[in-house]
Short mmCIF file of C-alpha atoms in Angstrom, two decimals:
data_model
loop_
_atom_site.label_atom_id
_atom_site.label_comp_id
_atom_site.label_asym_id
_atom_site.label_seq_id
_atom_site.Cartn_x
_atom_site.Cartn_y
_atom_site.Cartn_z
CA VAL A 1 83.71 58.92 105.05
CA TRP A 2 84.59 61.99 107.16
CA MET A 3 86.87 61.66 110.21
CA PRO A 4 86.06 64.77 112.31
CA THR A 5 88.92 64.25 114.76
CA LEU A 6 91.42 64.55 111.90
CA ASN A 7 89.47 66.88 109.59
CA LEU A 8 90.03 64.28 106.90
CA PHE A 9 88.11 62.14 104.44
CA THR A 10 89.15 58.52 103.95
CA GLY A 11 87.95 56.21 101.21
CA ILE A 12 88.70 53.20 99.05
CA ASP A 13 88.88 52.68 95.31
CA LEU A 14 86.17 50.90 93.34
CA ILE A 15 87.78 47.45 93.60
CA GLY A 16 88.66 47.88 97.26
CA THR A 17 92.40 47.35 97.12
CA ALA A 18 93.72 50.89 97.70
CA VAL A 19 92.92 53.52 100.34
CA TYR A 20 93.00 57.30 99.99
CA THR A 21 92.74 60.40 102.19
CA SER A 22 91.81 63.99 101.44
CA PRO A 23 91.11 67.13 103.51
CA THR A 24 88.59 68.47 100.97
CA ALA A 25 87.39 65.50 98.82
CA VAL A 26 87.87 67.51 95.61
CA ASN A 27 89.71 66.25 92.56
CA GLY A 28 93.47 66.31 92.88
CA SER A 29 93.48 66.38 96.68
CA TRP A 30 93.46 62.61 97.34
CA VAL A 31 96.61 60.89 98.64
CA ILE A 32 97.05 57.12 98.53
CA GLY A 33 97.44 55.34 101.88
CA THR A 34 98.93 52.01 102.97
CA PRO A 35 96.75 48.89 103.39
CA ALA A 36 97.63 46.74 106.39
CA ALA A 37 98.09 43.50 104.46
CA SER A 38 98.92 42.30 100.97
CA ASN A 39 95.51 40.64 100.70
CA PHE A 40 93.67 43.84 101.66
CA ASN A 41 90.32 43.87 99.88
CA ILE A 42 87.26 45.84 100.93
CA ASP A 43 83.80 46.17 99.45
CA GLY A 44 81.76 47.14 102.51
CA ILE A 45 80.32 50.54 103.40
CA PRO A 46 82.67 52.64 105.58
CA PHE A 47 81.51 53.48 109.09
CA TYR A 48 82.97 56.07 111.48
CA SER A 49 82.75 55.38 115.21
CA SER A 50 82.80 58.58 117.25
CA ILE A 51 83.45 56.53 120.40
CA TYR A 52 86.55 54.76 119.13
CA GLN A 53 87.43 57.56 116.66
CA LYS A 54 88.05 55.00 113.95
CA VAL A 55 86.71 54.15 110.50
CA TYR A 56 85.66 50.53 109.98
CA MET A 57 85.24 48.69 106.66
CA GLY A 58 84.28 45.11 105.96
CA ASN A 59 84.37 42.56 103.15
CA THR A 60 81.52 40.45 101.81
CA GLN A 61 83.63 38.04 99.77
CA VAL A 62 86.27 36.90 102.28
CA GLY A 63 85.34 35.86 105.81
CA SER A 64 87.05 37.08 108.98
CA ARG A 65 88.07 40.31 107.31
CA VAL A 66 87.25 43.63 108.94
CA TYR A 67 89.63 46.56 108.99
CA SER A 68 89.79 49.76 111.03
CA THR A 69 91.88 52.92 110.86
CA SER A 70 92.52 55.74 113.31
CA ASN A 71 94.53 57.88 110.85
CA GLY A 72 92.63 57.26 107.60
CA SER A 73 95.66 55.73 105.86
CA LEU A 74 96.78 52.60 107.72
CA TYR A 75 94.06 49.96 108.06
CA SER A 76 94.56 47.17 110.60
CA PRO A 77 92.53 43.92 110.81
CA CYS A 78 89.91 43.28 113.49
CA ALA A 79 88.77 39.85 114.65
CA ALA A 80 85.55 38.61 113.03
CA THR A 81 84.05 35.29 111.93
CA ARG A 82 81.32 36.51 109.55
CA PHE A 83 81.21 38.57 106.37
CA ILE A 84 80.59 42.23 107.22
CA PHE A 85 79.18 44.85 104.87
CA SER A 86 77.54 47.63 106.91
CA MET A 87 77.68 48.85 110.52
CA ASP A 88 76.16 51.25 113.03
CA GLN A 89 76.70 51.89 116.73
CA ALA A 90 74.53 52.28 119.80
CA PRO A 91 76.20 54.88 122.09
CA ALA A 92 77.15 54.40 125.72
CA SER A 93 73.84 55.99 126.75
CA SER A 94 72.05 52.95 125.28
CA GLY A 95 73.25 50.81 128.17
CA LEU A 96 74.58 48.21 125.75
CA GLY A 97 78.08 46.81 125.94
CA THR A 98 80.49 47.55 128.76
CA GLY A 99 80.35 51.32 128.83
CA ASN A 100 81.25 52.18 125.24
CA GLY A 101 78.02 51.12 123.58
CA ARG A 102 77.85 48.43 120.91
CA ILE A 103 78.77 48.27 117.23
CA VAL A 104 76.46 46.05 115.19
CA ALA A 105 77.63 44.84 111.79
CA VAL A 106 75.58 42.98 109.18
CA GLY A 107 76.39 40.85 106.15
CA SER A 108 75.44 37.73 104.24
CA GLU A 109 75.92 35.39 107.22
CA GLY A 110 73.93 37.39 109.76
CA PRO A 111 74.67 40.20 112.21
CA SER A 112 77.78 40.47 114.39
CA TYR A 113 78.48 42.78 117.30
CA SER A 114 81.44 44.32 119.11
CA ASP A 115 81.68 45.85 122.58
CA ASP A 116 85.36 46.79 122.33
CA GLY A 117 85.77 48.00 118.73
CA SER A 118 88.24 45.20 117.93
CA ASN A 119 86.48 41.85 118.25
CA PHE A 120 83.25 41.08 116.37
CA LEU A 121 81.17 38.19 117.70
CA PRO A 122 78.29 36.44 115.91
CA SER A 123 74.78 37.33 117.02
CA ASN A 124 72.03 34.77 117.58
CA SER A 125 70.68 35.42 114.08
CA THR A 126 71.90 34.18 110.70
CA ILE A 127 69.52 36.39 108.70
CA PRO A 128 71.50 37.99 105.82
CA MET A 129 71.27 41.79 105.80
CA ASN A 130 72.69 44.58 103.66
CA SER A 131 72.48 47.52 106.02
CA VAL A 132 71.69 48.42 109.63
CA ALA A 133 70.83 51.62 111.52
CA TRP A 134 70.49 52.48 115.21
CA SER A 135 67.69 54.77 116.40
CA PRO A 136 68.32 56.49 119.76
CA PHE A 137 64.65 57.48 119.86
CA TRP A 138 63.40 53.88 119.63
CA SER A 139 66.51 52.33 121.24
CA MET A 140 66.75 49.68 118.56
CA PHE A 141 68.61 48.56 115.47
CA VAL A 142 66.78 48.04 112.16
CA GLY A 143 68.29 45.89 109.41
CA ILE A 144 67.27 45.44 105.76
CA VAL A 145 68.23 43.08 102.95
CA ASN A 146 68.49 43.48 99.18
CA THR A 147 66.50 40.43 98.07
CA GLY A 148 63.14 41.94 97.19
CA THR A 149 61.62 40.89 100.53
CA THR A 150 59.03 43.10 102.22
CA SER A 151 60.43 42.31 105.67
CA VAL A 152 62.75 44.27 107.97
CA TYR A 153 64.56 43.05 111.07
CA ILE A 154 64.71 44.73 114.47
CA SER A 155 66.79 44.26 117.59
CA THR A 156 67.13 46.13 120.88
CA ASN A 157 70.56 44.67 121.63
CA GLY A 158 72.08 43.65 118.28
CA ILE A 159 72.18 40.01 119.37
CA ASP A 160 68.55 38.84 119.28
CA TRP A 161 66.59 39.76 116.16
CA THR A 162 62.88 39.79 115.25
CA THR A 163 61.39 39.74 111.75
CA VAL A 164 58.74 42.33 110.90
CA THR A 165 56.82 41.03 107.88
CA ASN A 166 55.10 43.21 105.26
CA ALA A 167 56.97 46.31 106.40
CA TYR A 168 57.31 47.42 102.78
CA SER A 169 54.67 47.47 100.07
CA PRO A 170 54.60 44.35 97.84
CA GLY A 171 56.50 44.52 94.56
CA ILE A 172 59.39 46.71 95.63
CA SER A 173 62.95 46.00 94.62
CA GLY A 174 65.55 45.23 97.26
CA GLN A 175 66.67 47.95 99.63
CA ARG A 176 70.44 48.40 99.89
CA PHE A 177 70.86 50.89 102.73
CA ILE A 178 69.13 52.31 105.75
CA ILE A 179 69.99 55.33 107.94
CA TRP A 180 68.39 57.09 110.91
CA VAL A 181 67.97 60.86 110.51
CA ASN A 182 67.95 62.16 114.06
CA GLN A 183 66.91 65.71 113.12
CA LEU A 184 63.70 64.35 111.58
CA GLN A 185 63.18 61.30 113.79
CA LEU A 186 62.92 59.15 110.64
CA PHE A 187 64.47 56.09 109.07
CA VAL A 188 65.31 56.42 105.36
CA SER A 189 66.11 53.48 103.08
CA GLY A 190 66.95 53.16 99.39
CA GLY A 191 67.98 50.62 96.81
CA ASP A 192 67.47 49.39 93.28
CA LEU A 193 65.59 51.47 90.72
CA SER A 194 66.01 54.51 93.00
CA GLN A 195 63.17 53.37 95.24
CA PHE A 196 63.37 55.30 98.52
CA HIS A 197 61.26 54.79 101.64
CA ILE A 198 60.78 56.50 105.02
CA SER A 199 59.55 55.19 108.35
CA LYS A 200 58.91 56.76 111.75
CA ASP A 201 59.16 53.52 113.72
CA GLY A 202 61.21 51.18 111.48
CA ARG A 203 58.27 48.78 111.22
CA SER A 204 55.95 50.43 108.72
CA TRP A 205 57.38 52.09 105.61
CA ARG A 206 56.08 54.55 103.01
CA ARG A 207 57.57 54.92 99.55
CA LEU A 208 58.77 58.30 98.32
CA PHE A 209 57.61 58.57 94.72
CA GLY A 210 59.87 59.73 91.95
CA THR A 211 62.77 57.87 90.34
CA VAL A 212 66.21 58.76 89.07
CA PRO A 213 67.14 56.92 85.85
CA GLY A 214 70.28 54.83 86.20
CA LEU A 215 70.50 55.03 90.01
CA SER A 216 70.74 52.02 92.28
CA ALA A 217 71.31 53.66 95.63
CA TYR A 218 74.08 52.26 97.84
CA GLY A 219 74.06 54.96 100.53
CA GLY A 220 72.74 58.34 101.52
CA ILE A 221 73.02 61.32 103.84
CA TYR A 222 70.62 63.97 105.14
CA ILE A 223 71.94 67.54 104.94
CA LYS A 224 70.02 69.52 107.53
CA GLU A 225 71.21 72.91 106.24
CA TRP A 226 69.56 72.16 102.90
CA GLY A 227 66.60 70.20 104.22
CA GLN A 228 67.40 67.53 101.64
CA PHE A 229 68.44 63.91 101.49
CA MET A 230 71.13 62.94 98.95
CA SER A 231 72.01 59.49 97.69
CA GLY A 232 74.42 57.87 95.25
CA GLY A 233 75.52 54.50 93.93
CA LEU A 234 77.69 52.99 91.25
CA GLY A 235 78.50 55.32 88.38
CA THR A 236 78.04 59.09 88.32
CA VAL A 237 74.35 59.45 89.18
CA ILE A 238 73.43 61.30 92.41
CA ALA A 239 69.89 61.91 93.63
CA ALA A 240 68.62 64.78 95.77
CA SER A 241 65.21 64.62 97.43
CA SER A 242 62.49 67.19 97.18
CA ARG A 243 62.33 69.25 100.37
CA LYS A 244 58.61 68.64 100.78
CA TYR A 245 59.29 65.07 101.88
CA PHE A 246 61.45 66.08 104.83
CA ASN A 247 60.36 69.54 105.97
#
């Protein structure tokens, strides 16, 4: 993940026990960092908070384990009681929190939230989720889960959640990630068998046809200069969308 305040990328290795930094992200430019504890282990998706100017990463196998870094190298633990895999943040303009907005984190035990960037409290929901995204246009969070369900979950405050049934078409595989593309006013999700979907309101979703052999998508990014969405997962396969879906 990119840390704009430092002009630096920070990342973790495949098994989540070592951290690295790089100014360019090209081969040969990565430098190993220093985990904050001997039992450091991360398998969550990294998230950069522009408010706190930190990168956060969670763990889905060991409870009470969330780490943050302000320099990309030294990760320090945060307080949490639930497994955390993915996060997003509502800004201060949302009116949530105590002036700095609210980070919402999801995992196998349900969503958590933080109003100070250090302490993550359990929400009122125990619905397991894989990924969450905040939409400033709709002023709400949308969460998804990789279990083959056709439901999504929405919340205006990150604490109280509502299930939206039949949001996806029947027969889809589980969705692993969701993002909000502000330039297009769209949610985009992806998952197993390279099945990607888009939604204007987070409640009703349309599948983007076309598959990429060997890709189970774990994350994605929209590149406005190219007018394309790109996604990757385990292995070396990367997918790029056709421009006609997003222009």
